[in-house]
Tab-separated table of C-alpha atoms in Angstrom:
chain	number	residue	atom	x	y	z
O	1	UNK	CA	247.320	68.994	235.937
O	2	UNK	CA	247.257	65.246	236.415
O	3	UNK	CA	250.434	63.461	235.409
O	4	UNK	CA	251.351	59.866	234.794
O	5	UNK	CA	251.246	58.038	238.100
O	6	UNK	CA	253.443	55.050	238.778
O	7	UNK	CA	253.409	52.804	241.788
O	8	UNK	CA	255.210	51.830	243.804
O	9	UNK	CA	258.014	54.415	243.739
O	10	UNK	CA	260.501	51.946	245.155
O	11	UNK	CA	260.462	48.165	245.310
O	12	UNK	CA	262.964	45.709	246.722
O	13	UNK	CA	262.645	42.062	245.755
O	14	UNK	CA	264.757	38.983	246.093
O	15	UNK	CA	266.000	36.906	243.185
O	16	UNK	CA	263.379	34.616	241.677
O	17	UNK	CA	260.532	36.625	243.194
O	18	UNK	CA	257.837	38.370	241.184
O	19	UNK	CA	256.998	42.050	240.978
O	20	UNK	CA	254.077	44.043	239.607
O	21	UNK	CA	254.484	47.652	238.554
O	22	UNK	CA	251.486	49.850	237.908
O	23	UNK	CA	250.995	52.837	235.660
O	24	UNK	CA	248.060	55.233	235.531
O	25	UNK	CA	248.172	57.379	232.385
O	26	UNK	CA	246.995	60.924	231.993
O	27	UNK	CA	243.201	60.995	231.675
O	28	UNK	CA	242.078	60.556	228.051
O	29	UNK	CA	245.451	59.129	227.034
O	30	UNK	CA	244.890	55.767	225.389
O	31	UNK	CA	248.486	54.682	224.794
O	32	UNK	CA	250.946	53.476	227.389
O	33	UNK	CA	254.643	52.742	226.952
O	34	UNK	CA	257.035	50.966	229.308
O	35	UNK	CA	260.750	51.715	229.386
O	36	UNK	CA	263.592	50.225	231.415
O	37	UNK	CA	266.599	52.317	232.388
O	38	UNK	CA	269.591	50.581	233.927
O	39	UNK	CA	272.136	52.525	236.002
O	40	UNK	CA	273.868	55.075	233.794
O	41	UNK	CA	272.029	53.801	230.727
O	42	UNK	CA	269.534	55.315	228.320
O	43	UNK	CA	265.897	54.260	228.572
O	44	UNK	CA	265.147	51.108	226.584
O	45	UNK	CA	261.701	50.481	225.192
O	46	UNK	CA	259.975	47.367	226.528
O	47	UNK	CA	256.371	47.301	225.328
O	48	UNK	CA	253.427	49.532	224.493
O	49	UNK	CA	249.654	49.306	224.431
O	50	UNK	CA	247.048	51.194	222.459
O	51	UNK	CA	243.387	50.854	223.306
O	52	UNK	CA	244.131	47.855	225.542
O	53	UNK	CA	245.931	45.936	222.803
O	54	UNK	CA	249.670	45.449	222.553
O	55	UNK	CA	250.902	47.823	219.875
O	56	UNK	CA	254.640	47.317	219.886
O	57	UNK	CA	257.249	45.177	221.570
O	58	UNK	CA	260.850	45.973	222.289
O	59	UNK	CA	263.521	44.286	224.345
O	60	UNK	CA	261.157	42.806	226.901
O	61	UNK	CA	262.286	39.477	228.399
O	62	UNK	CA	259.925	36.508	228.199
O	63	UNK	CA	259.788	36.580	232.014
O	64	UNK	CA	257.966	39.896	231.793
O	65	UNK	CA	254.407	40.452	230.696
O	66	UNK	CA	252.161	43.457	230.633
O	67	UNK	CA	248.634	44.448	229.896
O	68	UNK	CA	246.412	47.487	229.668
O	69	UNK	CA	243.076	47.383	231.417
O	70	UNK	CA	239.665	48.825	230.535
O	71	UNK	CA	240.413	51.995	232.522
O	72	UNK	CA	243.651	52.334	230.487
O	73	UNK	CA	245.947	51.745	233.399
O	74	UNK	CA	248.720	49.267	232.737
O	75	UNK	CA	250.619	46.721	234.785
O	76	UNK	CA	254.038	45.265	234.126
O	77	UNK	CA	254.464	41.820	235.662
O	78	UNK	CA	257.977	40.561	236.208
O	79	UNK	CA	258.674	37.000	237.260
O	80	UNK	CA	261.797	35.013	238.191
O	81	UNK	CA	263.557	38.275	238.948
O	82	UNK	CA	267.276	38.477	238.313
O	83	UNK	CA	269.881	40.859	239.695
O	84	UNK	CA	270.139	42.420	236.233
O	85	UNK	CA	266.495	43.459	236.386
O	86	UNK	CA	267.431	46.152	238.906
O	87	UNK	CA	266.592	49.378	237.112
O	88	UNK	CA	264.301	52.342	236.899
O	89	UNK	CA	261.083	51.447	235.090
O	90	UNK	CA	259.262	54.279	233.418
O	91	UNK	CA	255.788	54.430	232.065
O	92	UNK	CA	254.749	57.077	229.574
O	93	UNK	CA	251.389	57.886	228.083
O	94	UNK	CA	250.170	59.651	224.998
O	95	UNK	CA	247.025	60.259	223.042
O	96	UNK	CA	247.168	58.051	219.996
O	97	UNK	CA	249.799	55.630	218.810
O	98	UNK	CA	252.460	58.053	217.711
O	99	UNK	CA	252.325	60.434	220.582
O	100	UNK	CA	251.093	63.962	220.724
O	101	UNK	CA	252.813	65.707	217.863
O	102	UNK	CA	253.173	68.888	219.851
O	103	UNK	CA	254.074	67.725	223.310
O	104	UNK	CA	255.821	64.386	223.097
O	105	UNK	CA	255.225	61.693	225.622
O	106	UNK	CA	254.480	62.332	229.268
O	107	UNK	CA	256.580	60.179	231.542
O	108	UNK	CA	255.883	59.110	235.082
O	109	UNK	CA	258.458	59.450	237.832
O	110	UNK	CA	259.360	55.800	237.542
O	111	UNK	CA	259.557	52.779	239.821
O	112	UNK	CA	263.004	51.922	241.121
O	113	UNK	CA	263.277	48.158	241.337
O	114	UNK	CA	266.143	46.667	243.292
O	115	UNK	CA	266.669	42.924	243.122
O	116	UNK	CA	268.845	41.512	245.890
X	1	UNK	CA	268.015	50.862	214.612
X	2	UNK	CA	267.387	54.567	214.647
X	3	UNK	CA	268.913	55.029	218.064
X	4	UNK	CA	270.148	58.523	218.743
X	5	UNK	CA	273.743	58.893	219.756
X	6	UNK	CA	274.755	61.911	221.747
X	7	UNK	CA	277.926	63.766	222.339
X	8	UNK	CA	279.559	64.738	224.472
X	9	UNK	CA	278.814	62.057	227.034
X	10	UNK	CA	279.622	64.510	229.801
X	11	UNK	CA	279.952	68.271	229.824
X	12	UNK	CA	281.066	70.556	232.633
X	13	UNK	CA	280.670	74.317	232.345
X	14	UNK	CA	280.553	77.419	234.505
X	15	UNK	CA	277.291	79.098	235.365
X	16	UNK	CA	276.393	81.683	232.756
X	17	UNK	CA	278.102	79.838	229.912
X	18	UNK	CA	276.245	78.175	227.059
X	19	UNK	CA	275.981	74.395	226.796
X	20	UNK	CA	275.682	72.599	223.469
X	21	UNK	CA	274.768	68.942	223.160
X	22	UNK	CA	274.563	67.012	219.919
X	23	UNK	CA	272.546	64.025	218.816
X	24	UNK	CA	272.835	61.858	215.714
X	25	UNK	CA	270.429	59.218	214.495
X	26	UNK	CA	270.287	56.653	211.753
X	27	UNK	CA	266.912	56.476	210.021
X	28	UNK	CA	264.154	58.842	208.935
X	29	UNK	CA	262.132	60.444	211.677
X	30	UNK	CA	258.785	62.093	212.244
X	31	UNK	CA	260.143	64.305	214.967
X	32	UNK	CA	262.983	64.517	217.453
X	33	UNK	CA	262.508	65.281	221.114
X	34	UNK	CA	264.795	66.344	223.920
X	35	UNK	CA	264.261	65.235	227.499
X	36	UNK	CA	265.906	66.156	230.759
X	37	UNK	CA	266.447	63.819	233.668
X	38	UNK	CA	267.685	64.748	237.103
X	39	UNK	CA	269.658	61.988	238.756
X	40	UNK	CA	267.438	58.957	239.302
X	41	UNK	CA	264.286	60.930	238.563
X	42	UNK	CA	261.709	60.970	235.796
X	43	UNK	CA	262.115	62.159	232.234
X	44	UNK	CA	260.831	65.634	231.544
X	45	UNK	CA	259.924	66.618	228.026
X	46	UNK	CA	261.736	69.809	226.983
X	47	UNK	CA	261.093	70.433	223.341
X	48	UNK	CA	259.964	68.696	220.158
X	49	UNK	CA	261.122	69.570	216.663
X	50	UNK	CA	259.405	68.123	213.623
X	51	UNK	CA	261.211	66.767	210.611
X	52	UNK	CA	260.184	69.767	208.484
X	53	UNK	CA	261.506	72.275	211.015
X	54	UNK	CA	265.101	73.457	211.192
X	55	UNK	CA	265.173	75.427	214.409
X	56	UNK	CA	263.000	75.901	217.441
X	57	UNK	CA	263.276	78.049	220.560
X	58	UNK	CA	261.782	77.705	224.006
X	59	UNK	CA	263.030	80.064	226.685
X	60	UNK	CA	266.767	79.471	227.069
X	61	UNK	CA	266.598	76.393	224.852
X	62	UNK	CA	267.410	76.360	221.167
X	63	UNK	CA	267.140	73.192	219.128
X	64	UNK	CA	268.304	72.677	215.581
X	65	UNK	CA	267.612	69.784	213.274
X	66	UNK	CA	269.503	68.831	210.144
X	67	UNK	CA	267.717	65.914	208.520
X	68	UNK	CA	270.302	65.684	205.738
X	69	UNK	CA	272.971	64.985	208.332
X	70	UNK	CA	270.549	63.178	210.653
X	71	UNK	CA	271.645	65.303	213.554
X	72	UNK	CA	270.249	67.694	216.116
X	73	UNK	CA	271.720	70.018	218.681
X	74	UNK	CA	270.381	71.396	221.937
X	75	UNK	CA	271.750	74.709	223.114
X	76	UNK	CA	271.110	75.939	226.643
X	77	UNK	CA	272.035	79.579	226.982
X	78	UNK	CA	273.107	81.360	230.171
X	79	UNK	CA	273.239	78.085	232.064
X	80	UNK	CA	272.360	77.841	235.728
X	81	UNK	CA	273.376	75.380	238.412
X	82	UNK	CA	269.796	74.081	238.318
X	83	UNK	CA	270.351	72.975	234.704
X	84	UNK	CA	272.619	70.217	235.997
X	85	UNK	CA	271.037	67.012	234.714
X	86	UNK	CA	271.247	64.393	231.992
X	87	UNK	CA	269.838	65.355	228.624
X	88	UNK	CA	268.532	62.768	226.172
X	89	UNK	CA	267.441	63.061	222.604
X	90	UNK	CA	264.728	60.686	221.427
X	91	UNK	CA	263.586	60.003	217.896
X	92	UNK	CA	260.011	59.338	216.844
X	93	UNK	CA	259.867	57.313	213.646
X	94	UNK	CA	256.148	57.978	213.228
X	95	UNK	CA	254.786	54.520	213.922
X	96	UNK	CA	257.291	53.191	216.424
X	97	UNK	CA	257.929	54.126	220.041
X	98	UNK	CA	260.532	56.680	220.994
X	99	UNK	CA	264.123	55.559	220.784
X	100	UNK	CA	266.457	57.297	223.198
X	101	UNK	CA	270.091	58.230	222.784
X	102	UNK	CA	272.782	57.635	225.367
X	103	UNK	CA	272.434	61.035	226.961
X	104	UNK	CA	274.764	63.852	227.929
X	105	UNK	CA	275.508	64.493	231.597
X	106	UNK	CA	275.658	68.240	232.076
X	107	UNK	CA	277.240	69.752	235.174
X	108	UNK	CA	276.890	73.484	235.689
X	109	UNK	CA	279.252	74.797	238.314
X	110	UNK	CA	278.212	77.839	240.299
């Protein structure tokens, strides 16, 4: 079965550069969530989209922006990168705003961003 | 916030033993979910228990939920070396995204 696809898997950027992370949800899923997980930390919610509109916002820095496109894929744009942005970035998808009540969210494998 | 807090932070057991991890949260929930994460890898959904359920089983997993105490436990029976991973609880408030706990690092020694 198709899963949530994230690209790239790994990304190395220098400070002050920009990065774009992509997420392709499971087909028919209309909701996408972005999470950031620092080393040894729990995943922190950044932002979510439902039907191409922002549905919720967490601890996302102003330097970051995201959007969901007409094909439901989402991109997380990160500018003026800082060393502290180094983390694993996960995307998850679900059908509907509150997730599938039986199966939870489906997470991608993540993009590991390293800022040097 | 309704962030889940888990204990212990780290657990080391012998293969074949049972592993119990606990999670506490602060506000009302729609459901509570447990996820597994191998080092540096993606989150894998294990089991979901709804707020009106008290216990749920899936294979070697047993989850309990006590909404009066705002706590949940995950029991892995007859553990295997391959169960070595971090385990996170996550709470679903119904109209807000999942909030994850700190996680328990489980090491199963062969």
